[in-house]
PDB file of N, CA and C in Angstrom:
ATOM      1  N   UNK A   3      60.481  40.504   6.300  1.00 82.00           N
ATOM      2  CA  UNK A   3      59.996  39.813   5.121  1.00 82.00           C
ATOM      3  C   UNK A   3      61.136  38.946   4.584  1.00 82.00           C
ATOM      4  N   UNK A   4      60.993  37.317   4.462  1.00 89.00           N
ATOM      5  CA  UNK A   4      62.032  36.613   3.561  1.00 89.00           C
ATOM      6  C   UNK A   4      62.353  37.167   2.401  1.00 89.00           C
ATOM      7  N   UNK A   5      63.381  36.558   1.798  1.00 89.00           N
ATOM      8  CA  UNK A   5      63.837  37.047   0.689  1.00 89.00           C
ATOM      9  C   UNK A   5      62.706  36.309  -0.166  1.00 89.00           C
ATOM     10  N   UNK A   6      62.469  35.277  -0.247  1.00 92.00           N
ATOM     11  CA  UNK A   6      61.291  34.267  -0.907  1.00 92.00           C
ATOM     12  C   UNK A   6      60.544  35.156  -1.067  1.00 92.00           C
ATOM     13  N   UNK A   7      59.403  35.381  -0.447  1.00 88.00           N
ATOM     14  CA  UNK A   7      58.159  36.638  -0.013  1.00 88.00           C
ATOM     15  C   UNK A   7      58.778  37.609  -1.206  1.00 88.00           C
ATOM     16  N   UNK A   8      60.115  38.119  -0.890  1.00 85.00           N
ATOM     17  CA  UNK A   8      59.980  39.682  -1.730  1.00 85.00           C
ATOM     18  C   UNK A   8      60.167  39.279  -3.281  1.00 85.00           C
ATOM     19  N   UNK A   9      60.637  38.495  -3.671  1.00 85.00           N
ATOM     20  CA  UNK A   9      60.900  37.969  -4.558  1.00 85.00           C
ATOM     21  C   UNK A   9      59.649  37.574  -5.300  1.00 85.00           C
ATOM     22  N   UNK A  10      58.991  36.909  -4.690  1.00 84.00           N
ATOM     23  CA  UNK A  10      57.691  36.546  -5.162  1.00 84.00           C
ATOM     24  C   UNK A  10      56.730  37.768  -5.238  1.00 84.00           C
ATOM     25  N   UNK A  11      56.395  38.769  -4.590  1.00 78.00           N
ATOM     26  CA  UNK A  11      55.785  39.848  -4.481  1.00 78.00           C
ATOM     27  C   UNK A  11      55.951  40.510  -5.925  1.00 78.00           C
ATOM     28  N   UNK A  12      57.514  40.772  -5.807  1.00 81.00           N
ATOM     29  CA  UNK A  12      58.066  41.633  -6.983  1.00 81.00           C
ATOM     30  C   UNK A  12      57.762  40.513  -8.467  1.00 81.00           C
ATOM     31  N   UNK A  13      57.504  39.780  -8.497  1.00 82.00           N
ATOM     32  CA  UNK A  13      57.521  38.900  -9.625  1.00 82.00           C
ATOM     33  C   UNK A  13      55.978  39.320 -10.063  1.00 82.00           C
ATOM     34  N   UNK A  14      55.332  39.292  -9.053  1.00 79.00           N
ATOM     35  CA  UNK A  14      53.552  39.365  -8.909  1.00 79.00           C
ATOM     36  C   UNK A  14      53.082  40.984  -9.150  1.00 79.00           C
ATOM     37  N   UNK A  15      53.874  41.513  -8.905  1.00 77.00           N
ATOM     38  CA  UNK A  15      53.187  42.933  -8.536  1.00 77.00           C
ATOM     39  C   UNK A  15      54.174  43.911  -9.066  1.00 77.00           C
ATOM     40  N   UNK A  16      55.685  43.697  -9.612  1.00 80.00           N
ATOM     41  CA  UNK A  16      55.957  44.659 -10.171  1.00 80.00           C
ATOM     42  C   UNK A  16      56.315  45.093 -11.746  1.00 80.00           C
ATOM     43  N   UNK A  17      56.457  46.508 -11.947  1.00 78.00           N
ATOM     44  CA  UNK A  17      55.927  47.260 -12.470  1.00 78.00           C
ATOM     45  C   UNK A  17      54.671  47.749 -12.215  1.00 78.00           C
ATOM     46  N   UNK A  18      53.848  47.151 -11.237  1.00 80.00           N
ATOM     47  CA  UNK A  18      52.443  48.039 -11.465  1.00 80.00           C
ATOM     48  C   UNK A  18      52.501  48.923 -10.326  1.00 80.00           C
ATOM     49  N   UNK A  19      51.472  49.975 -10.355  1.00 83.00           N
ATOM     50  CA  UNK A  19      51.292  50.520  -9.100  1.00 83.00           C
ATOM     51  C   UNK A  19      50.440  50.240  -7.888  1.00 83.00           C
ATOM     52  N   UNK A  20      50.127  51.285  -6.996  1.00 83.00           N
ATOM     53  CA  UNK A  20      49.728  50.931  -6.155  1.00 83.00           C
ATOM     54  C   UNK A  20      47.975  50.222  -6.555  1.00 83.00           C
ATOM     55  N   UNK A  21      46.969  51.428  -7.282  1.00 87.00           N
ATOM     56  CA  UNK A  21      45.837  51.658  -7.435  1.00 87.00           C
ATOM     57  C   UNK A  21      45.878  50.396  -8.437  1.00 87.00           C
ATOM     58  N   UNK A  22      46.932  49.738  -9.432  1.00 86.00           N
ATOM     59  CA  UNK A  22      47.121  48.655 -10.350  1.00 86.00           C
ATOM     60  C   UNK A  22      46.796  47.306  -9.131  1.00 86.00           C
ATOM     61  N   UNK A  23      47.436  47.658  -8.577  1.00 83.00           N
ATOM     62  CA  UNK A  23      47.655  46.559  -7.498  1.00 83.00           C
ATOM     63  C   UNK A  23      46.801  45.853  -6.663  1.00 83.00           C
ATOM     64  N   UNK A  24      45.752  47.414  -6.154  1.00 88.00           N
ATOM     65  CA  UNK A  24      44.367  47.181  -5.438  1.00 88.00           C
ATOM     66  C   UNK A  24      43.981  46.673  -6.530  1.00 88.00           C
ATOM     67  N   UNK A  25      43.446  47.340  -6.960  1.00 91.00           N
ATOM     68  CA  UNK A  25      42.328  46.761  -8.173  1.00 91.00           C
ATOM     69  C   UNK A  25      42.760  44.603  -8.563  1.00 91.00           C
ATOM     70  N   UNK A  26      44.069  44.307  -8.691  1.00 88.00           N
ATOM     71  CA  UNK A  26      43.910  43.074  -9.295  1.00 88.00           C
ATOM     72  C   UNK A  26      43.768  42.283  -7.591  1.00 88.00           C
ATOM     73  N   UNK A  27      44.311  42.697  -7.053  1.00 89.00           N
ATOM     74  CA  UNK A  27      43.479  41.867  -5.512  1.00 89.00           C
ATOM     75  C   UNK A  27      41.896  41.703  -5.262  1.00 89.00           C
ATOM     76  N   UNK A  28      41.651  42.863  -5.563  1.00 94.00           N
ATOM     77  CA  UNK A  28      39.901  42.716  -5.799  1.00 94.00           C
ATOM     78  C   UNK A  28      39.466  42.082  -6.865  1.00 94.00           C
ATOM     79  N   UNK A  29      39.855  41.796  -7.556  1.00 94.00           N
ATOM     80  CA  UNK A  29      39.654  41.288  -8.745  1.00 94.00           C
ATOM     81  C   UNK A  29      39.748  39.375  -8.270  1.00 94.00           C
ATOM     82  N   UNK A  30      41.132  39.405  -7.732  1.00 93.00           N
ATOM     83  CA  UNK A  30      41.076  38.102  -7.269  1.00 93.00           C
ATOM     84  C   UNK A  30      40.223  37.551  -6.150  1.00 93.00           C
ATOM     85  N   UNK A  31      39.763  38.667  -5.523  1.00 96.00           N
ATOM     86  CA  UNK A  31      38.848  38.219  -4.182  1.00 96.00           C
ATOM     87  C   UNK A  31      37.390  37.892  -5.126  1.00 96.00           C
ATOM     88  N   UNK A  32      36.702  38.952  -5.911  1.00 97.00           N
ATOM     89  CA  UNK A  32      35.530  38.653  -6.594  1.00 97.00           C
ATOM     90  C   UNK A  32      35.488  37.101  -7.914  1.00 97.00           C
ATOM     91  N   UNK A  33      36.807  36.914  -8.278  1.00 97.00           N
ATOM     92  CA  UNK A  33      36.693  35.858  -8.670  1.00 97.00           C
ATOM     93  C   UNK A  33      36.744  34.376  -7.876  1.00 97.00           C
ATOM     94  N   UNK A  34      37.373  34.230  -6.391  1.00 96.00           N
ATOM     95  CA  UNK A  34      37.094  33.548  -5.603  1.00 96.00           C
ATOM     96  C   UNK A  34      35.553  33.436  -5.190  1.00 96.00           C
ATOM     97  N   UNK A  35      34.775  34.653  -5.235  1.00 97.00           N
ATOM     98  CA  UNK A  35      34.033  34.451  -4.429  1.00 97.00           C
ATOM     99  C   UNK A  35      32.874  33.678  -5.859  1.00 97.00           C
ATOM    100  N   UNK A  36      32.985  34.352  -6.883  1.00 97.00           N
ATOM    101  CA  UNK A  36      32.546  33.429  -7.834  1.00 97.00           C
ATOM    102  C   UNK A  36      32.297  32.358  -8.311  1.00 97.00           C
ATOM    103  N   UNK A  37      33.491  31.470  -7.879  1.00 97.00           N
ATOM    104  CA  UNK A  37      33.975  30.046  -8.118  1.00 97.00           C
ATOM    105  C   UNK A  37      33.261  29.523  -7.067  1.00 97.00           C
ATOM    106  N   UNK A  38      33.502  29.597  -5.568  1.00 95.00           N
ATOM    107  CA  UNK A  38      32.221  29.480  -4.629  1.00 95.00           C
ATOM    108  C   UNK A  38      30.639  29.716  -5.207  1.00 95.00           C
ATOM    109  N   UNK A  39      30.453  30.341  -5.670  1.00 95.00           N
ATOM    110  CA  UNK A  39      29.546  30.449  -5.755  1.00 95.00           C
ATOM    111  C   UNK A  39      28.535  29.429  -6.712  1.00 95.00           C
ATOM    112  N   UNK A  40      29.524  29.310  -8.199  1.00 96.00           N
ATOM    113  CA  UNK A  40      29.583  28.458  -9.280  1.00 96.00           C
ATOM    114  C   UNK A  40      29.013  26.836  -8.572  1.00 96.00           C
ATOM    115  N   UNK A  41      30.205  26.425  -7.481  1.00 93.00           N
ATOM    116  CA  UNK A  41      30.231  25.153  -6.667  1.00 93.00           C
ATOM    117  C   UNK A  41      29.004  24.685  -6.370  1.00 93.00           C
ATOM    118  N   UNK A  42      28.719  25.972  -5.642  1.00 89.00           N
ATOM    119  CA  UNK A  42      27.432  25.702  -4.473  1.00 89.00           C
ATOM    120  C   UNK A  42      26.104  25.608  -5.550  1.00 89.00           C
ATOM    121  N   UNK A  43      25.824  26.622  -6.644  1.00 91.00           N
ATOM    122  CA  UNK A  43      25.278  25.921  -7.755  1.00 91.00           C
ATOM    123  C   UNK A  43      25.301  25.009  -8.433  1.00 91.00           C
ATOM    124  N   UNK A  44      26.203  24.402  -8.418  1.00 91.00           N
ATOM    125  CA  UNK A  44      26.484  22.999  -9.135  1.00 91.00           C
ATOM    126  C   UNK A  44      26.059  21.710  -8.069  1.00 91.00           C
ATOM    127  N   UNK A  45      26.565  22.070  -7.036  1.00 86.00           N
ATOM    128  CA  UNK A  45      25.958  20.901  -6.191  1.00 86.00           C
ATOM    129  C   UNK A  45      24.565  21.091  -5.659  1.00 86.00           C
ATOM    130  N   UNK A  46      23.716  21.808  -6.144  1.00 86.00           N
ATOM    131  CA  UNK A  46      22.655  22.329  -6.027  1.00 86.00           C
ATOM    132  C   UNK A  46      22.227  21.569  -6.643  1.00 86.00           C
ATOM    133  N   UNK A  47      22.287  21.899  -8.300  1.00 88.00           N
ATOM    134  CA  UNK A  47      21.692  21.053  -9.350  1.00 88.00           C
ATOM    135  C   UNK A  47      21.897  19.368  -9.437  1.00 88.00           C
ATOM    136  N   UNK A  48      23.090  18.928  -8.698  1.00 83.00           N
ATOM    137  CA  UNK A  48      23.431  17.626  -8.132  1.00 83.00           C
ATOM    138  C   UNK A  48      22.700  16.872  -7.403  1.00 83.00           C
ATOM    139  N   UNK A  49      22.013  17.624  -6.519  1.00 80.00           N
ATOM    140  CA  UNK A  49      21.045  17.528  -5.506  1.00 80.00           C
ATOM    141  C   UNK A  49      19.854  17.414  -5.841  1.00 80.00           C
ATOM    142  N   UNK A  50      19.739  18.781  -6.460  1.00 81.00           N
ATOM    143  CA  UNK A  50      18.342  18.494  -7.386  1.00 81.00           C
ATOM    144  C   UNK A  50      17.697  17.218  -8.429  1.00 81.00           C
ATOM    145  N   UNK A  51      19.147  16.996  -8.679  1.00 82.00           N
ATOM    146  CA  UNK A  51      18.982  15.640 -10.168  1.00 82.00           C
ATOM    147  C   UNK A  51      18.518  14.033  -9.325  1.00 82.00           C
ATOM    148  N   UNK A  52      19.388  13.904  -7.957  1.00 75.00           N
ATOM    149  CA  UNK A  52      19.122  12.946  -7.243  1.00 75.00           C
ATOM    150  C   UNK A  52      17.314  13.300  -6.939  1.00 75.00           C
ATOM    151  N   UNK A  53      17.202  13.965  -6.470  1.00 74.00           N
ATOM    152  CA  UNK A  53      15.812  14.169  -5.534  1.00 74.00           C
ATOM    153  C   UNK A  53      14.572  13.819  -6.435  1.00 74.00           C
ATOM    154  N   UNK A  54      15.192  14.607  -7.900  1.00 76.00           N
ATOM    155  CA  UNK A  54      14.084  14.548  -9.502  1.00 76.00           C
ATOM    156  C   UNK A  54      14.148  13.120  -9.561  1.00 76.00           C
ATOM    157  N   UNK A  55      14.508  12.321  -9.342  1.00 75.00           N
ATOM    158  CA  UNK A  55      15.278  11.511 -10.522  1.00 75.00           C
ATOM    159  C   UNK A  55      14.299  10.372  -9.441  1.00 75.00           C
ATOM    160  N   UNK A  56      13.825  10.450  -8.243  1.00 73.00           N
ATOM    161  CA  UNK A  56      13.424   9.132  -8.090  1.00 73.00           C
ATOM    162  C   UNK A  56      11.394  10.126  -7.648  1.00 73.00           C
ATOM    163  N   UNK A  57      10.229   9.536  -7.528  1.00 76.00           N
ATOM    164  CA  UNK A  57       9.188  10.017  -7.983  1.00 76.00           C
ATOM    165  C   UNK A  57       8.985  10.540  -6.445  1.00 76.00           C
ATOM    166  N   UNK A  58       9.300  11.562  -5.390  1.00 72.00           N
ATOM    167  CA  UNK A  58       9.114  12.505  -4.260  1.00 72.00           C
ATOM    168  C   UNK A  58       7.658  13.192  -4.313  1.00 72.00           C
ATOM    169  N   UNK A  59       6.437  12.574  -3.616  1.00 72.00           N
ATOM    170  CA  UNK A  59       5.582  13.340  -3.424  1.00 72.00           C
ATOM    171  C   UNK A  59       5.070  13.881  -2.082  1.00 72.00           C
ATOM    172  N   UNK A  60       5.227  12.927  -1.278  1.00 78.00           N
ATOM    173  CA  UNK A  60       4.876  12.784   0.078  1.00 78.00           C
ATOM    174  C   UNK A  60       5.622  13.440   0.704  1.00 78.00           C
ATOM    175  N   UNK A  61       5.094  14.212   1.563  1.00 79.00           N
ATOM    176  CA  UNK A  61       6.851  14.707   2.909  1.00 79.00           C
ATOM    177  C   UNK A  61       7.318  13.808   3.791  1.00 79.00           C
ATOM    178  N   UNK A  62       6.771  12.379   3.727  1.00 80.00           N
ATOM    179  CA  UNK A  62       7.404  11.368   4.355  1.00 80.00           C
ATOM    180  C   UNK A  62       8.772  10.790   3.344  1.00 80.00           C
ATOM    181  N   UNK A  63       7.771  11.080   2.168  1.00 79.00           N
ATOM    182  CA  UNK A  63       9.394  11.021   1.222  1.00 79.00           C
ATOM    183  C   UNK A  63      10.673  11.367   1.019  1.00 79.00           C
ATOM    184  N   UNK A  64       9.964  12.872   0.766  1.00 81.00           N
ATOM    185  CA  UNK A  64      10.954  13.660   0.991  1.00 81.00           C
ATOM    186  C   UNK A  64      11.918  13.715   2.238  1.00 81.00           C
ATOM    187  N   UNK A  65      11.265  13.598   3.240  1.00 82.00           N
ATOM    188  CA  UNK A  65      12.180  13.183   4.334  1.00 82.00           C
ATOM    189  C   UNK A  65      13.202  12.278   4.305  1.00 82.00           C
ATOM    190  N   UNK A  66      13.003  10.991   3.983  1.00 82.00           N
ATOM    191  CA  UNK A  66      13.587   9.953   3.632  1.00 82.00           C
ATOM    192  C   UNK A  66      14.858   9.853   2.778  1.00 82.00           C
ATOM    193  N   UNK A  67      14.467  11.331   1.609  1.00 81.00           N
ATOM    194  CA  UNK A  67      15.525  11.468   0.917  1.00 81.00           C
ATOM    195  C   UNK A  67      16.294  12.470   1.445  1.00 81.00           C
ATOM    196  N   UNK A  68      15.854  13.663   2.300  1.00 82.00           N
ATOM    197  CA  UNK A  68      16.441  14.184   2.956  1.00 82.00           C
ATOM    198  C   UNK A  68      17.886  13.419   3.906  1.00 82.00           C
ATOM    199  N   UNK A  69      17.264  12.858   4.538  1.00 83.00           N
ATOM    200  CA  UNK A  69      18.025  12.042   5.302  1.00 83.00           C
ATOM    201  C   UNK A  69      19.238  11.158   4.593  1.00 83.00           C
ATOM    202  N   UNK A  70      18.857  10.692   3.303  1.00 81.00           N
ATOM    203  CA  UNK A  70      19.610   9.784   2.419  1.00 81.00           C
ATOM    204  C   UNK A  70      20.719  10.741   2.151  1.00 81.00           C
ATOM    205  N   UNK A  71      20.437  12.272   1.796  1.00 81.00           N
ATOM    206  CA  UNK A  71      20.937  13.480   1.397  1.00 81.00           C
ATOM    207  C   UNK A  71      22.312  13.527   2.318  1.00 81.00           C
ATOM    208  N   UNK A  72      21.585  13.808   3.840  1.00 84.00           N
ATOM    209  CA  UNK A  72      22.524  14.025   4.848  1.00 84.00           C
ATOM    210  C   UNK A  72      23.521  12.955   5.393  1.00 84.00           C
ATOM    211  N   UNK A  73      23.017  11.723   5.497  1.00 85.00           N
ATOM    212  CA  UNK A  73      23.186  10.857   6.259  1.00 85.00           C
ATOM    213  C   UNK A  73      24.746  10.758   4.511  1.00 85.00           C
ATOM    214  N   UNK A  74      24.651  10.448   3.468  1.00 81.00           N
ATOM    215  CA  UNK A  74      25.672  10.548   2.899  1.00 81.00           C
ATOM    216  C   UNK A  74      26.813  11.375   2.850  1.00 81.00           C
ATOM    217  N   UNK A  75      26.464  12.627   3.119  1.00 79.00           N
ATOM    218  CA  UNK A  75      27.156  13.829   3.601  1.00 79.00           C
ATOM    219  C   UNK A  75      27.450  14.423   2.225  1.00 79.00           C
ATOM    220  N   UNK A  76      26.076  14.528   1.077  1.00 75.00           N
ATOM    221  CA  UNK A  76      26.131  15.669   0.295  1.00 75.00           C
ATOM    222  C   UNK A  76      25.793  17.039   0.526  1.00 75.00           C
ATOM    223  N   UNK A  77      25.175  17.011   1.513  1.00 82.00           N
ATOM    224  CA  UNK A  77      24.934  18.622   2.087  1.00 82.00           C
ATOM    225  C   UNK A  77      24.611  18.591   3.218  1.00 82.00           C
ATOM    226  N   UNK A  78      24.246  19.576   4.230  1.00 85.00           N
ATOM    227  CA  UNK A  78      23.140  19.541   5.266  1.00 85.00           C
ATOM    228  C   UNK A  78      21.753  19.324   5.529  1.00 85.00           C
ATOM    229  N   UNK A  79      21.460  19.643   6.058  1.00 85.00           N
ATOM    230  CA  UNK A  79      19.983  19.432   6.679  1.00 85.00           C
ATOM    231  C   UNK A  79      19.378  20.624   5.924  1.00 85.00           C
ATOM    232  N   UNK A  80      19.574  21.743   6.407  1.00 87.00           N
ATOM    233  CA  UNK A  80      19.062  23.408   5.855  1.00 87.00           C
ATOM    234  C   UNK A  80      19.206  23.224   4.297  1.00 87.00           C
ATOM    235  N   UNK A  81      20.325  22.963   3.824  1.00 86.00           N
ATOM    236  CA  UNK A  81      20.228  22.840   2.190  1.00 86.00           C
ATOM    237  C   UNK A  81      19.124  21.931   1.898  1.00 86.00           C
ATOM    238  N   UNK A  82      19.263  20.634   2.171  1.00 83.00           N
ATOM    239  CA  UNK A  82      18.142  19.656   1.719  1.00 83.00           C
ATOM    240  C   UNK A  82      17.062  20.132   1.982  1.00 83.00           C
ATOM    241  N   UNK A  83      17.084  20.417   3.049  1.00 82.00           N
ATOM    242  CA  UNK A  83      14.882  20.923   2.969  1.00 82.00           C
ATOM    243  C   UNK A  83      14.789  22.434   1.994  1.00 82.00           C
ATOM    244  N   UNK A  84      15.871  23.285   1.904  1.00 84.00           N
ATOM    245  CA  UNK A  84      15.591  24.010   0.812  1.00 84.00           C
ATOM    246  C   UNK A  84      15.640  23.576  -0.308  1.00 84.00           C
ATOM    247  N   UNK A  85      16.184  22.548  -0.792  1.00 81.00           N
ATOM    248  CA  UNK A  85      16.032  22.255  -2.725  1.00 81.00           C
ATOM    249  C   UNK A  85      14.796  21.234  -2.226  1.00 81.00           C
ATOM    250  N   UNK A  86      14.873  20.652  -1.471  1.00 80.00           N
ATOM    251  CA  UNK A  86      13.267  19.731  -1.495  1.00 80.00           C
ATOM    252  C   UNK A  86      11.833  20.439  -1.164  1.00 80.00           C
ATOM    253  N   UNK A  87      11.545  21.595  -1.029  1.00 78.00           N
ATOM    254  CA  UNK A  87      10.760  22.068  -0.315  1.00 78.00           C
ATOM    255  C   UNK A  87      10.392  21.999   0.694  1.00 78.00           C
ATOM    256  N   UNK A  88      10.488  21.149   1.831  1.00 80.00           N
ATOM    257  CA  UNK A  88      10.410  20.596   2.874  1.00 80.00           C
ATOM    258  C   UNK A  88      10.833  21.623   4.318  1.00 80.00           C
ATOM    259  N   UNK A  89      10.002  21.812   5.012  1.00 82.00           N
ATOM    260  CA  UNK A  89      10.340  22.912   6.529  1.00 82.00           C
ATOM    261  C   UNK A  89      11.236  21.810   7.659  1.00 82.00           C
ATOM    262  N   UNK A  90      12.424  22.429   7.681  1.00 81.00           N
ATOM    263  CA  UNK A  90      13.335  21.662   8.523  1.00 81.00           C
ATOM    264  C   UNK A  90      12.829  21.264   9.940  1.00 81.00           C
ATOM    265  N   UNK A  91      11.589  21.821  10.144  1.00 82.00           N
ATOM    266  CA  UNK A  91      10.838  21.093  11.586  1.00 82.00           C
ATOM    267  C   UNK A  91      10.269  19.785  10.789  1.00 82.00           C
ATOM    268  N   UNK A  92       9.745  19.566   9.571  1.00 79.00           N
ATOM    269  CA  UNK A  92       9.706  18.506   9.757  1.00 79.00           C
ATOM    270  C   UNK A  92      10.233  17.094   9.141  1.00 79.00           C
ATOM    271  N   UNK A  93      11.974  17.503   9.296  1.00 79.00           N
ATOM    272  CA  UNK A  93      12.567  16.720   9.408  1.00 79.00           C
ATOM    273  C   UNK A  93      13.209  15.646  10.868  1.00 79.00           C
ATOM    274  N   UNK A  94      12.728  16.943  12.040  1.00 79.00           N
ATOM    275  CA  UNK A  94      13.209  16.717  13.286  1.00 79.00           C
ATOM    276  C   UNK A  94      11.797  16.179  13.967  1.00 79.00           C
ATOM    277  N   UNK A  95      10.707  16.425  13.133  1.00 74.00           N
ATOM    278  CA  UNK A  95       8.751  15.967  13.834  1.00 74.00           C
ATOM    279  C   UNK A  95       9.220  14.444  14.248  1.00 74.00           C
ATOM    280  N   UNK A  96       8.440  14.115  14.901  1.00 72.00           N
ATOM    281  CA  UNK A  96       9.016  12.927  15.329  1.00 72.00           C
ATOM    282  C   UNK A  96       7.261  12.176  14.736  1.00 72.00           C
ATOM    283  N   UNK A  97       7.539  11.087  14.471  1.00 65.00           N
ATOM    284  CA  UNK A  97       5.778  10.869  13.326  1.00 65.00           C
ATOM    285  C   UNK A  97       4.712  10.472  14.894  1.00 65.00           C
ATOM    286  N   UNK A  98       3.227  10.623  14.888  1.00 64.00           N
ATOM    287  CA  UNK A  98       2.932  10.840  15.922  1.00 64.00           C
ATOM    288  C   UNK A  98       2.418   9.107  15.919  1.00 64.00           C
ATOM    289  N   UNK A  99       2.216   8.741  16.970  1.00 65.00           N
ATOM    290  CA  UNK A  99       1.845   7.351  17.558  1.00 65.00           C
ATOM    291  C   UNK A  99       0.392   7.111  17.109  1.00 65.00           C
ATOM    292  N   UNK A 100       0.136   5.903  16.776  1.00 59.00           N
ATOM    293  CA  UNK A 100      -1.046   5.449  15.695  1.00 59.00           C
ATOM    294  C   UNK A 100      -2.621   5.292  16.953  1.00 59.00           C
ATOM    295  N   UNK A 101      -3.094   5.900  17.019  1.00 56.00           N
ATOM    296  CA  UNK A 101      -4.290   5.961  18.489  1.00 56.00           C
ATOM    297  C   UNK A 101      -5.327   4.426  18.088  1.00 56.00           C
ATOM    298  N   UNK A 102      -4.270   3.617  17.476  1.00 54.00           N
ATOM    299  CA  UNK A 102      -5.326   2.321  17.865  1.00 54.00           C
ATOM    300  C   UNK A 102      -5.187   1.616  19.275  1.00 54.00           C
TER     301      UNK A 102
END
């Protein structure tokens, strides 16, 4: 272990004990995973505000914005058809040929 490392350790962690110690690591892992979590809600509602915000009725629409979604690189494919309602087959349907 560098001297850096112990130095820093002991700055971070001492006086406490061991069971002091677990506990604020878990503490820091559940607040990471929080802040993730916070994100992915927020760009949710980001997503959502674009999609609201212009009049989506059709699933040709929705597609369209799907694609606008991805093709910008605010999310994926799987996210977009979940906040749009939309089944990710038919983003990949290919539209069928007009039988005139």
């Amino acid at each position: 272990m560098s001297e850096r490392a112990y130095f820093h350790r002991k700055k971070k962690y001492g006086g406490m004990d061991v069971s002091k110690a677990t506990r604020l690591k878990a503490l820091e892992e559940e607040n990471s995973r929080l802040k993730r979590l916070v994100a992915d809600q927020a760009l949710d509602i980001q997503i959502l505000k674009e999609v609201n915000s212009k009049k989506v009725v059709s699933p040709v629409q929705k597609k369209t914005v799907i694609e606008t979604l991805v093709s910008a690189g605010s999310c994926g494919v799987a996210r977009a058809c979940r906040l749009s309602c939309l089944a990710r087959s038919a983003v990949y349907r290919r539209a069928m040929p007009d039988a005139s």
